[in-house]
Amino acid sequence: MEVRKSDNTKEEFSVEKIKHGIHEAYDSVNEVYPEALIESLIKNMFVYDSMQTSEIRRQVEETL
């Protein structure tokens, strides 16, 4: 499944990329990375082909 980036290019959807971004955000504020919360977030995301990265970001921010 591919996602559409803000510059309109497409790349393969990556759960690891989402986890990495969340991990970096927690590290930047010296907080512990809640693995169970992140796993739950990933399982409950609504993901579809050609989804925009801004929609992924919105879902992550809304959940956190």
PDB file of N, H, CA, C and O in Angstrom:
ATOM      1  N   MET A   1       0.835  -1.162   0.000  1.00  0.00           N
ATOM      2  CA  MET A   1       0.000   0.000   0.000  1.00  0.00           C
ATOM      3  C   MET A   1       0.891   1.240   0.000  1.00  0.00           C
ATOM      4  O   MET A   1       1.912   1.288   0.686  1.00  0.00           O
ATOM      5  N   GLU A   2       0.495   2.216  -0.764  1.00  0.00           N
ATOM      6  H   GLU A   2      -0.334   2.176  -1.322  1.00  0.00           H
ATOM      7  CA  GLU A   2       1.286   3.443  -0.866  1.00  0.00           C
ATOM      8  C   GLU A   2       0.580   4.609  -0.183  1.00  0.00           C
ATOM      9  O   GLU A   2      -0.646   4.644  -0.083  1.00  0.00           O
ATOM     10  N   VAL A   3       1.380   5.558   0.282  1.00  0.00           N
ATOM     11  H   VAL A   3       2.376   5.530   0.201  1.00  0.00           H
ATOM     12  CA  VAL A   3       0.861   6.808   0.830  1.00  0.00           C
ATOM     13  C   VAL A   3       1.354   7.953  -0.041  1.00  0.00           C
ATOM     14  O   VAL A   3       2.405   7.862  -0.676  1.00  0.00           O
ATOM     15  N   ARG A   4       0.582   9.026  -0.063  1.00  0.00           N
ATOM     16  H   ARG A   4      -0.271   9.101   0.452  1.00  0.00           H
ATOM     17  CA  ARG A   4       0.944  10.189  -0.866  1.00  0.00           C
ATOM     18  C   ARG A   4       1.517  11.258   0.057  1.00  0.00           C
ATOM     19  O   ARG A   4       0.880  11.667   1.028  1.00  0.00           O
ATOM     20  N   LYS A   5       2.715  11.698  -0.259  1.00  0.00           N
ATOM     21  H   LYS A   5       3.232  11.366  -1.048  1.00  0.00           H
ATOM     22  CA  LYS A   5       3.400  12.702   0.555  1.00  0.00           C
ATOM     23  C   LYS A   5       2.950  14.105   0.150  1.00  0.00           C
ATOM     24  O   LYS A   5       2.260  14.275  -0.855  1.00  0.00           O
ATOM     25  N   SER A   6       3.341  15.098   0.930  1.00  0.00           N
ATOM     26  H   SER A   6       3.902  14.959   1.746  1.00  0.00           H
ATOM     27  CA  SER A   6       2.904  16.472   0.685  1.00  0.00           C
ATOM     28  C   SER A   6       3.373  17.017  -0.667  1.00  0.00           C
ATOM     29  O   SER A   6       2.750  17.922  -1.221  1.00  0.00           O
ATOM     30  N   ASP A   7       4.477  16.464  -1.202  1.00  0.00           N
ATOM     31  H   ASP A   7       4.983  15.728  -0.752  1.00  0.00           H
ATOM     32  CA  ASP A   7       4.949  16.917  -2.516  1.00  0.00           C
ATOM     33  C   ASP A   7       4.333  16.099  -3.652  1.00  0.00           C
ATOM     34  O   ASP A   7       4.761  16.197  -4.802  1.00  0.00           O
ATOM     35  N   ASN A   8       3.327  15.294  -3.317  1.00  0.00           N
ATOM     36  H   ASN A   8       2.979  15.214  -2.382  1.00  0.00           H
ATOM     37  CA  ASN A   8       2.562  14.463  -4.251  1.00  0.00           C
ATOM     38  C   ASN A   8       3.301  13.219  -4.733  1.00  0.00           C
ATOM     39  O   ASN A   8       2.783  12.500  -5.587  1.00  0.00           O
ATOM     40  N   THR A   9       4.480  12.948  -4.218  1.00  0.00           N
ATOM     41  H   THR A   9       4.901  13.533  -3.524  1.00  0.00           H
ATOM     42  CA  THR A   9       5.137  11.689  -4.540  1.00  0.00           C
ATOM     43  C   THR A   9       4.510  10.593  -3.682  1.00  0.00           C
ATOM     44  O   THR A   9       3.837  10.864  -2.687  1.00  0.00           O
ATOM     45  N   LYS A  10       4.748   9.361  -4.090  1.00  0.00           N
ATOM     46  H   LYS A  10       5.294   9.141  -4.898  1.00  0.00           H
ATOM     47  CA  LYS A  10       4.202   8.232  -3.340  1.00  0.00           C
ATOM     48  C   LYS A  10       5.335   7.377  -2.813  1.00  0.00           C
ATOM     49  O   LYS A  10       6.397   7.275  -3.426  1.00  0.00           O
ATOM     50  N   GLU A  11       5.090   6.760  -1.657  1.00  0.00           N
ATOM     51  H   GLU A  11       4.227   6.843  -1.159  1.00  0.00           H
ATOM     52  CA  GLU A  11       6.049   5.804  -1.114  1.00  0.00           C
ATOM     53  C   GLU A  11       5.276   4.721  -0.373  1.00  0.00           C
ATOM     54  O   GLU A  11       4.115   4.910  -0.010  1.00  0.00           O
ATOM     55  N   GLU A  12       5.919   3.606  -0.157  1.00  0.00           N
ATOM     56  H   GLU A  12       6.863   3.452  -0.452  1.00  0.00           H
ATOM     57  CA  GLU A  12       5.291   2.483   0.518  1.00  0.00           C
ATOM     58  C   GLU A  12       4.960   2.843   1.963  1.00  0.00           C
ATOM     59  O   GLU A  12       5.777   3.455   2.651  1.00  0.00           O
ATOM     60  N   PHE A  13       3.764   2.466   2.429  1.00  0.00           N
ATOM     61  H   PHE A  13       3.100   1.968   1.870  1.00  0.00           H
ATOM     62  CA  PHE A  13       3.356   2.681   3.809  1.00  0.00           C
ATOM     63  C   PHE A  13       4.279   1.890   4.724  1.00  0.00           C
ATOM     64  O   PHE A  13       4.584   0.730   4.449  1.00  0.00           O
ATOM     65  N   SER A  14       4.726   2.512   5.811  1.00  0.00           N
ATOM     66  H   SER A  14       4.478   3.455   6.035  1.00  0.00           H
ATOM     67  CA  SER A  14       5.653   1.856   6.733  1.00  0.00           C
ATOM     68  C   SER A  14       5.250   2.105   8.183  1.00  0.00           C
ATOM     69  O   SER A  14       5.297   3.232   8.677  1.00  0.00           O
ATOM     70  N   VAL A  15       4.858   1.034   8.844  1.00  0.00           N
ATOM     71  H   VAL A  15       4.820   0.119   8.443  1.00  0.00           H
ATOM     72  CA  VAL A  15       4.548   1.114  10.269  1.00  0.00           C
ATOM     73  C   VAL A  15       5.797   1.514  11.039  1.00  0.00           C
ATOM     74  O   VAL A  15       5.723   2.294  11.988  1.00  0.00           O
ATOM     75  N   GLU A  16       6.934   0.985  10.636  1.00  0.00           N
ATOM     76  H   GLU A  16       6.994   0.351   9.865  1.00  0.00           H
ATOM     77  CA  GLU A  16       8.187   1.300  11.322  1.00  0.00           C
ATOM     78  C   GLU A  16       8.519   2.787  11.239  1.00  0.00           C
ATOM     79  O   GLU A  16       9.067   3.354  12.184  1.00  0.00           O
ATOM     80  N   LYS A  17       8.195   3.410  10.134  1.00  0.00           N
ATOM     81  H   LYS A  17       7.750   2.949   9.366  1.00  0.00           H
ATOM     82  CA  LYS A  17       8.456   4.837   9.987  1.00  0.00           C
ATOM     83  C   LYS A  17       7.590   5.648  10.958  1.00  0.00           C
ATOM     84  O   LYS A  17       8.051   6.635  11.531  1.00  0.00           O
ATOM     85  N   ILE A  18       6.351   5.230  11.135  1.00  0.00           N
ATOM     86  H   ILE A  18       5.977   4.428  10.669  1.00  0.00           H
ATOM     87  CA  ILE A  18       5.459   5.893  12.087  1.00  0.00           C
ATOM     88  C   ILE A  18       5.992   5.714  13.506  1.00  0.00           C
ATOM     89  O   ILE A  18       6.062   6.674  14.273  1.00  0.00           O
ATOM     90  N   LYS A  19       6.364   4.486  13.852  1.00  0.00           N
ATOM     91  H   LYS A  19       6.307   3.706  13.229  1.00  0.00           H
ATOM     92  CA  LYS A  19       6.901   4.212  15.184  1.00  0.00           C
ATOM     93  C   LYS A  19       8.159   5.034  15.439  1.00  0.00           C
ATOM     94  O   LYS A  19       8.336   5.587  16.524  1.00  0.00           O
ATOM     95  N   HIS A  20       9.026   5.110  14.442  1.00  0.00           N
ATOM     96  H   HIS A  20       8.883   4.660  13.561  1.00  0.00           H
ATOM     97  CA  HIS A  20      10.273   5.869  14.585  1.00  0.00           C
ATOM     98  C   HIS A  20       9.985   7.347  14.843  1.00  0.00           C
ATOM     99  O   HIS A  20      10.617   7.960  15.704  1.00  0.00           O
ATOM    100  N   GLY A  21       9.039   7.921  14.106  1.00  0.00           N
ATOM    101  H   GLY A  21       8.526   7.423  13.407  1.00  0.00           H
ATOM    102  CA  GLY A  21       8.694   9.327  14.289  1.00  0.00           C
ATOM    103  C   GLY A  21       8.131   9.605  15.671  1.00  0.00           C
ATOM    104  O   GLY A  21       8.458  10.618  16.289  1.00  0.00           O
ATOM    105  N   ILE A  22       7.287   8.709  16.155  1.00  0.00           N
ATOM    106  H   ILE A  22       7.021   7.886  15.652  1.00  0.00           H
ATOM    107  CA  ILE A  22       6.714   8.877  17.494  1.00  0.00           C
ATOM    108  C   ILE A  22       7.803   8.736  18.546  1.00  0.00           C
ATOM    109  O   ILE A  22       7.843   9.491  19.518  1.00  0.00           O
ATOM    110  N   HIS A  23       8.686   7.764  18.347  1.00  0.00           N
ATOM    111  H   HIS A  23       8.654   7.151  17.558  1.00  0.00           H
ATOM    112  CA  HIS A  23       9.793   7.551  19.278  1.00  0.00           C
ATOM    113  C   HIS A  23      10.671   8.804  19.360  1.00  0.00           C
ATOM    114  O   HIS A  23      11.057   9.221  20.452  1.00  0.00           O
ATOM    115  N   GLU A  24      10.982   9.397  18.221  1.00  0.00           N
ATOM    116  H   GLU A  24      10.668   9.058  17.334  1.00  0.00           H
ATOM    117  CA  GLU A  24      11.796  10.617  18.210  1.00  0.00           C
ATOM    118  C   GLU A  24      11.093  11.768  18.919  1.00  0.00           C
ATOM    119  O   GLU A  24      11.732  12.552  19.621  1.00  0.00           O
ATOM    120  N   ALA A  25       9.776  11.871  18.737  1.00  0.00           N
ATOM    121  H   ALA A  25       9.256  11.234  18.167  1.00  0.00           H
ATOM    122  CA  ALA A  25       9.017  12.936  19.405  1.00  0.00           C
ATOM    123  C   ALA A  25       9.086  12.774  20.918  1.00  0.00           C
ATOM    124  O   ALA A  25       9.280  13.755  21.636  1.00  0.00           O
ATOM    125  N   TYR A  26       8.930  11.548  21.409  1.00  0.00           N
ATOM    126  H   TYR A  26       8.773  10.751  20.826  1.00  0.00           H
ATOM    127  CA  TYR A  26       9.026  11.309  22.846  1.00  0.00           C
ATOM    128  C   TYR A  26      10.437  11.599  23.354  1.00  0.00           C
ATOM    129  O   TYR A  26      10.606  12.199  24.416  1.00  0.00           O
ATOM    130  N   ASP A  27      11.439  11.178  22.606  1.00  0.00           N
ATOM    131  H   ASP A  27      11.302  10.690  21.743  1.00  0.00           H
ATOM    132  CA  ASP A  27      12.825  11.437  23.004  1.00  0.00           C
ATOM    133  C   ASP A  27      13.117  12.932  23.089  1.00  0.00           C
ATOM    134  O   ASP A  27      13.863  13.368  23.966  1.00  0.00           O
ATOM    135  N   SER A  28      12.538  13.713  22.191  1.00  0.00           N
ATOM    136  H   SER A  28      11.932  13.359  21.479  1.00  0.00           H
ATOM    137  CA  SER A  28      12.830  15.146  22.152  1.00  0.00           C
ATOM    138  C   SER A  28      12.340  15.883  23.399  1.00  0.00           C
ATOM    139  O   SER A  28      12.823  16.970  23.714  1.00  0.00           O
ATOM    140  N   VAL A  29      11.381  15.287  24.101  1.00  0.00           N
ATOM    141  H   VAL A  29      10.989  14.404  23.844  1.00  0.00           H
ATOM    142  CA  VAL A  29      10.891  15.901  25.335  1.00  0.00           C
ATOM    143  C   VAL A  29      11.242  15.053  26.562  1.00  0.00           C
ATOM    144  O   VAL A  29      10.658  15.203  27.635  1.00  0.00           O
ATOM    145  N   ASN A  30      12.205  14.167  26.367  1.00  0.00           N
ATOM    146  H   ASN A  30      12.679  14.044  25.495  1.00  0.00           H
ATOM    147  CA  ASN A  30      12.700  13.303  27.448  1.00  0.00           C
ATOM    148  C   ASN A  30      11.602  12.502  28.145  1.00  0.00           C
ATOM    149  O   ASN A  30      11.587  12.391  29.371  1.00  0.00           O
ATOM    150  N   GLU A  31      10.692  11.950  27.363  1.00  0.00           N
ATOM    151  H   GLU A  31      10.704  12.039  26.367  1.00  0.00           H
ATOM    152  CA  GLU A  31       9.611  11.119  27.885  1.00  0.00           C
ATOM    153  C   GLU A  31       9.843   9.670  27.483  1.00  0.00           C
ATOM    154  O   GLU A  31      10.524   9.380  26.500  1.00  0.00           O
ATOM    155  N   VAL A  32       9.262   8.768  28.263  1.00  0.00           N
ATOM    156  H   VAL A  32       8.708   9.003  29.062  1.00  0.00           H
ATOM    157  CA  VAL A  32       9.374   7.336  27.987  1.00  0.00           C
ATOM    158  C   VAL A  32       8.429   6.976  26.842  1.00  0.00           C
ATOM    159  O   VAL A  32       7.281   7.417  26.802  1.00  0.00           O
ATOM    160  N   TYR A  33       8.927   6.184  25.934  1.00  0.00           N
ATOM    161  H   TYR A  33       9.860   5.825  25.966  1.00  0.00           H
ATOM    162  CA  TYR A  33       8.182   5.721  24.773  1.00  0.00           C
ATOM    163  C   TYR A  33       7.212   4.622  25.205  1.00  0.00           C
ATOM    164  O   TYR A  33       7.656   3.527  25.553  1.00  0.00           O
ATOM    165  N   PRO A  34       5.897   4.878  25.195  1.00  0.00           N
ATOM    166  CA  PRO A  34       4.924   3.878  25.659  1.00  0.00           C
ATOM    167  C   PRO A  34       4.608   2.840  24.574  1.00  0.00           C
ATOM    168  O   PRO A  34       3.669   3.017  23.798  1.00  0.00           O
ATOM    169  N   GLU A  35       5.375   1.784  24.525  1.00  0.00           N
ATOM    170  H   GLU A  35       6.138   1.641  25.156  1.00  0.00           H
ATOM    171  CA  GLU A  35       5.263   0.771  23.466  1.00  0.00           C
ATOM    172  C   GLU A  35       3.838   0.238  23.303  1.00  0.00           C
ATOM    173  O   GLU A  35       3.355   0.115  22.178  1.00  0.00           O
ATOM    174  N   ALA A  36       3.162  -0.078  24.404  1.00  0.00           N
ATOM    175  H   ALA A  36       3.554   0.023  25.319  1.00  0.00           H
ATOM    176  CA  ALA A  36       1.801  -0.626  24.307  1.00  0.00           C
ATOM    177  C   ALA A  36       0.843   0.375  23.674  1.00  0.00           C
ATOM    178  O   ALA A  36      -0.016  -0.004  22.879  1.00  0.00           O
ATOM    179  N   LEU A  37       0.986   1.643  24.018  1.00  0.00           N
ATOM    180  H   LEU A  37       1.684   1.951  24.664  1.00  0.00           H
ATOM    181  CA  LEU A  37       0.133   2.677  23.439  1.00  0.00           C
ATOM    182  C   LEU A  37       0.373   2.787  21.940  1.00  0.00           C
ATOM    183  O   LEU A  37      -0.572   2.899  21.159  1.00  0.00           O
ATOM    184  N   ILE A  38       1.627   2.753  21.546  1.00  0.00           N
ATOM    185  H   ILE A  38       2.395   2.662  22.180  1.00  0.00           H
ATOM    186  CA  ILE A  38       1.962   2.884  20.126  1.00  0.00           C
ATOM    187  C   ILE A  38       1.438   1.694  19.340  1.00  0.00           C
ATOM    188  O   ILE A  38       0.901   1.862  18.245  1.00  0.00           O
ATOM    189  N   GLU A  39       1.586   0.493  19.887  1.00  0.00           N
ATOM    190  H   GLU A  39       2.021   0.356  20.777  1.00  0.00           H
ATOM    191  CA  GLU A  39       1.062  -0.699  19.211  1.00  0.00           C
ATOM    192  C   GLU A  39      -0.446  -0.589  19.046  1.00  0.00           C
ATOM    193  O   GLU A  39      -0.978  -0.938  17.992  1.00  0.00           O
ATOM    194  N   SER A  40      -1.134  -0.114  20.056  1.00  0.00           N
ATOM    195  H   SER A  40      -0.702   0.169  20.912  1.00  0.00           H
ATOM    196  CA  SER A  40      -2.582   0.061  19.990  1.00  0.00           C
ATOM    197  C   SER A  40      -2.950   1.111  18.941  1.00  0.00           C
ATOM    198  O   SER A  40      -3.894   0.924  18.173  1.00  0.00           O
ATOM    199  N   LEU A  41      -2.207   2.204  18.914  1.00  0.00           N
ATOM    200  H   LEU A  41      -1.440   2.355  19.537  1.00  0.00           H
ATOM    201  CA  LEU A  41      -2.438   3.255  17.930  1.00  0.00           C
ATOM    202  C   LEU A  41      -2.325   2.697  16.517  1.00  0.00           C
ATOM    203  O   LEU A  41      -3.183   2.956  15.673  1.00  0.00           O
ATOM    204  N   ILE A  42      -1.273   1.938  16.259  1.00  0.00           N
ATOM    205  H   ILE A  42      -0.576   1.729  16.944  1.00  0.00           H
ATOM    206  CA  ILE A  42      -1.038   1.372  14.928  1.00  0.00           C
ATOM    207  C   ILE A  42      -2.177   0.425  14.540  1.00  0.00           C
ATOM    208  O   ILE A  42      -2.665   0.472  13.411  1.00  0.00           O
ATOM    209  N   LYS A  43      -2.596  -0.426  15.465  1.00  0.00           N
ATOM    210  H   LYS A  43      -2.199  -0.465  16.382  1.00  0.00           H
ATOM    211  CA  LYS A  43      -3.668  -1.384  15.182  1.00  0.00           C
ATOM    212  C   LYS A  43      -4.984  -0.693  14.868  1.00  0.00           C
ATOM    213  O   LYS A  43      -5.783  -1.214  14.090  1.00  0.00           O
ATOM    214  N   ASN A  44      -5.224   0.474  15.461  1.00  0.00           N
ATOM    215  H   ASN A  44      -4.575   0.898  16.094  1.00  0.00           H
ATOM    216  CA  ASN A  44      -6.503   1.151  15.309  1.00  0.00           C
ATOM    217  C   ASN A  44      -6.519   2.245  14.245  1.00  0.00           C
ATOM    218  O   ASN A  44      -7.530   2.923  14.064  1.00  0.00           O
ATOM    219  N   MET A  45      -5.406   2.417  13.545  1.00  0.00           N
ATOM    220  H   MET A  45      -4.584   1.867  13.692  1.00  0.00           H
ATOM    221  CA  MET A  45      -5.382   3.417  12.479  1.00  0.00           C
ATOM    222  C   MET A  45      -6.241   2.967  11.306  1.00  0.00           C
ATOM    223  O   MET A  45      -6.322   1.776  11.003  1.00  0.00           O
ATOM    224  N   PHE A  46      -6.878   3.925  10.652  1.00  0.00           N
ATOM    225  H   PHE A  46      -6.812   4.892  10.898  1.00  0.00           H
ATOM    226  CA  PHE A  46      -7.610   3.657   9.429  1.00  0.00           C
ATOM    227  C   PHE A  46      -6.674   4.026   8.284  1.00  0.00           C
ATOM    228  O   PHE A  46      -6.446   5.204   8.010  1.00  0.00           O
ATOM    229  N   VAL A  47      -6.135   3.006   7.619  1.00  0.00           N
ATOM    230  H   VAL A  47      -6.320   2.049   7.842  1.00  0.00           H
ATOM    231  CA  VAL A  47      -5.136   3.207   6.565  1.00  0.00           C
ATOM    232  C   VAL A  47      -5.710   2.705   5.245  1.00  0.00           C
ATOM    233  O   VAL A  47      -6.336   1.646   5.193  1.00  0.00           O
ATOM    234  N   TYR A  48      -5.496   3.466   4.193  1.00  0.00           N
ATOM    235  H   TYR A  48      -4.988   4.327   4.236  1.00  0.00           H
ATOM    236  CA  TYR A  48      -5.990   3.077   2.873  1.00  0.00           C
ATOM    237  C   TYR A  48      -4.975   3.501   1.809  1.00  0.00           C
ATOM    238  O   TYR A  48      -4.122   4.355   2.054  1.00  0.00           O
ATOM    239  N   ASP A  49      -5.079   2.899   0.640  1.00  0.00           N
ATOM    240  H   ASP A  49      -5.771   2.205   0.441  1.00  0.00           H
ATOM    241  CA  ASP A  49      -4.142   3.170  -0.444  1.00  0.00           C
ATOM    242  C   ASP A  49      -4.240   4.626  -0.883  1.00  0.00           C
ATOM    243  O   ASP A  49      -5.336   5.179  -0.982  1.00  0.00           O
ATOM    244  N   SER A  50      -3.117   5.229  -1.139  1.00  0.00           N
ATOM    245  H   SER A  50      -2.227   4.780  -1.058  1.00  0.00           H
ATOM    246  CA  SER A  50      -2.973   6.631  -1.558  1.00  0.00           C
ATOM    247  C   SER A  50      -3.376   7.618  -0.468  1.00  0.00           C
ATOM    248  O   SER A  50      -3.695   8.772  -0.753  1.00  0.00           O
ATOM    249  N   MET A  51      -3.360   7.163   0.764  1.00  0.00           N
ATOM    250  H   MET A  51      -3.101   6.226   0.996  1.00  0.00           H
ATOM    251  CA  MET A  51      -3.650   8.027   1.907  1.00  0.00           C
ATOM    252  C   MET A  51      -2.582   9.120   1.991  1.00  0.00           C
ATOM    253  O   MET A  51      -1.408   8.857   1.731  1.00  0.00           O
ATOM    254  N   GLN A  52      -2.974  10.323   2.345  1.00  0.00           N
ATOM    255  H   GLN A  52      -3.928  10.537   2.557  1.00  0.00           H
ATOM    256  CA  GLN A  52      -2.003  11.412   2.470  1.00  0.00           C
ATOM    257  C   GLN A  52      -1.287  11.307   3.814  1.00  0.00           C
ATOM    258  O   GLN A  52      -1.877  10.907   4.818  1.00  0.00           O
ATOM    259  N   THR A  53      -0.021  11.667   3.815  1.00  0.00           N
ATOM    260  H   THR A  53       0.458  11.992   3.000  1.00  0.00           H
ATOM    261  CA  THR A  53       0.744  11.623   5.061  1.00  0.00           C
ATOM    262  C   THR A  53       0.162  12.580   6.093  1.00  0.00           C
ATOM    263  O   THR A  53       0.297  12.340   7.293  1.00  0.00           O
ATOM    264  N   SER A  54      -0.478  13.650   5.659  1.00  0.00           N
ATOM    265  H   SER A  54      -0.587  13.845   4.684  1.00  0.00           H
ATOM    266  CA  SER A  54      -1.098  14.581   6.602  1.00  0.00           C
ATOM    267  C   SER A  54      -2.236  13.893   7.363  1.00  0.00           C
ATOM    268  O   SER A  54      -2.478  14.212   8.527  1.00  0.00           O
ATOM    269  N   GLU A  55      -2.925  12.966   6.727  1.00  0.00           N
ATOM    270  H   GLU A  55      -2.728  12.707   5.782  1.00  0.00           H
ATOM    271  CA  GLU A  55      -3.988  12.223   7.398  1.00  0.00           C
ATOM    272  C   GLU A  55      -3.396  11.250   8.416  1.00  0.00           C
ATOM    273  O   GLU A  55      -3.966  11.059   9.490  1.00  0.00           O
ATOM    274  N   ILE A  56      -2.272  10.642   8.094  1.00  0.00           N
ATOM    275  H   ILE A  56      -1.809  10.797   7.222  1.00  0.00           H
ATOM    276  CA  ILE A  56      -1.586   9.768   9.055  1.00  0.00           C
ATOM    277  C   ILE A  56      -1.188  10.593  10.267  1.00  0.00           C
ATOM    278  O   ILE A  56      -1.424  10.184  11.404  1.00  0.00           O
ATOM    279  N   ARG A  57      -0.587  11.749  10.030  1.00  0.00           N
ATOM    280  H   ARG A  57      -0.396  12.080   9.107  1.00  0.00           H
ATOM    281  CA  ARG A  57      -0.169  12.643  11.111  1.00  0.00           C
ATOM    282  C   ARG A  57      -1.361  13.043  11.981  1.00  0.00           C
ATOM    283  O   ARG A  57      -1.265  13.044  13.208  1.00  0.00           O
ATOM    284  N   ARG A  58      -2.489  13.385  11.341  1.00  0.00           N
ATOM    285  H   ARG A  58      -2.567  13.385  10.344  1.00  0.00           H
ATOM    286  CA  ARG A  58      -3.686  13.780  12.080  1.00  0.00           C
ATOM    287  C   ARG A  58      -4.166  12.657  12.993  1.00  0.00           C
ATOM    288  O   ARG A  58      -4.500  12.897  14.154  1.00  0.00           O
ATOM    289  N   GLN A  59      -4.200  11.438  12.474  1.00  0.00           N
ATOM    290  H   GLN A  59      -3.928  11.243  11.531  1.00  0.00           H
ATOM    291  CA  GLN A  59      -4.655  10.307  13.268  1.00  0.00           C
ATOM    292  C   GLN A  59      -3.727  10.062  14.455  1.00  0.00           C
ATOM    293  O   GLN A  59      -4.194   9.799  15.564  1.00  0.00           O
ATOM    294  N   VAL A  60      -2.425  10.145  14.230  1.00  0.00           N
ATOM    295  H   VAL A  60      -2.046  10.358  13.330  1.00  0.00           H
ATOM    296  CA  VAL A  60      -1.451   9.931  15.303  1.00  0.00           C
ATOM    297  C   VAL A  60      -1.605  11.022  16.368  1.00  0.00           C
ATOM    298  O   VAL A  60      -1.683  10.714  17.557  1.00  0.00           O
ATOM    299  N   GLU A  61      -1.648  12.274  15.961  1.00  0.00           N
ATOM    300  H   GLU A  61      -1.584  12.525  14.995  1.00  0.00           H
ATOM    301  CA  GLU A  61      -1.763  13.377  16.914  1.00  0.00           C
ATOM    302  C   GLU A  61      -3.067  13.298  17.694  1.00  0.00           C
ATOM    303  O   GLU A  61      -3.082  13.549  18.899  1.00  0.00           O
ATOM    304  N   GLU A  62      -4.150  12.957  17.030  1.00  0.00           N
ATOM    305  H   GLU A  62      -4.138  12.753  16.051  1.00  0.00           H
ATOM    306  CA  GLU A  62      -5.440  12.867  17.696  1.00  0.00           C
ATOM    307  C   GLU A  62      -5.425  11.744  18.753  1.00  0.00           C
ATOM    308  O   GLU A  62      -5.997  11.895  19.832  1.00  0.00           O
ATOM    309  N   THR A  63      -4.785  10.653  18.439  1.00  0.00           N
ATOM    310  H   THR A  63      -4.320  10.531  17.563  1.00  0.00           H
ATOM    311  CA  THR A  63      -4.728   9.524  19.362  1.00  0.00           C
ATOM    312  C   THR A  63      -3.821   9.819  20.555  1.00  0.00           C
ATOM    313  O   THR A  63      -4.148   9.469  21.689  1.00  0.00           O
ATOM    314  N   LEU A  64      -2.683  10.462  20.299  1.00  0.00           N
ATOM    315  H   LEU A  64      -2.417  10.746  19.378  1.00  0.00           H
ATOM    316  CA  LEU A  64      -1.753  10.763  21.384  1.00  0.00           C
ATOM    317  C   LEU A  64      -2.244  11.938  22.218  1.00  0.00           C
ATOM    318  O   LEU A  64      -1.582  12.332  23.178  1.00  0.00           O
TER     319      LEU A  64
END
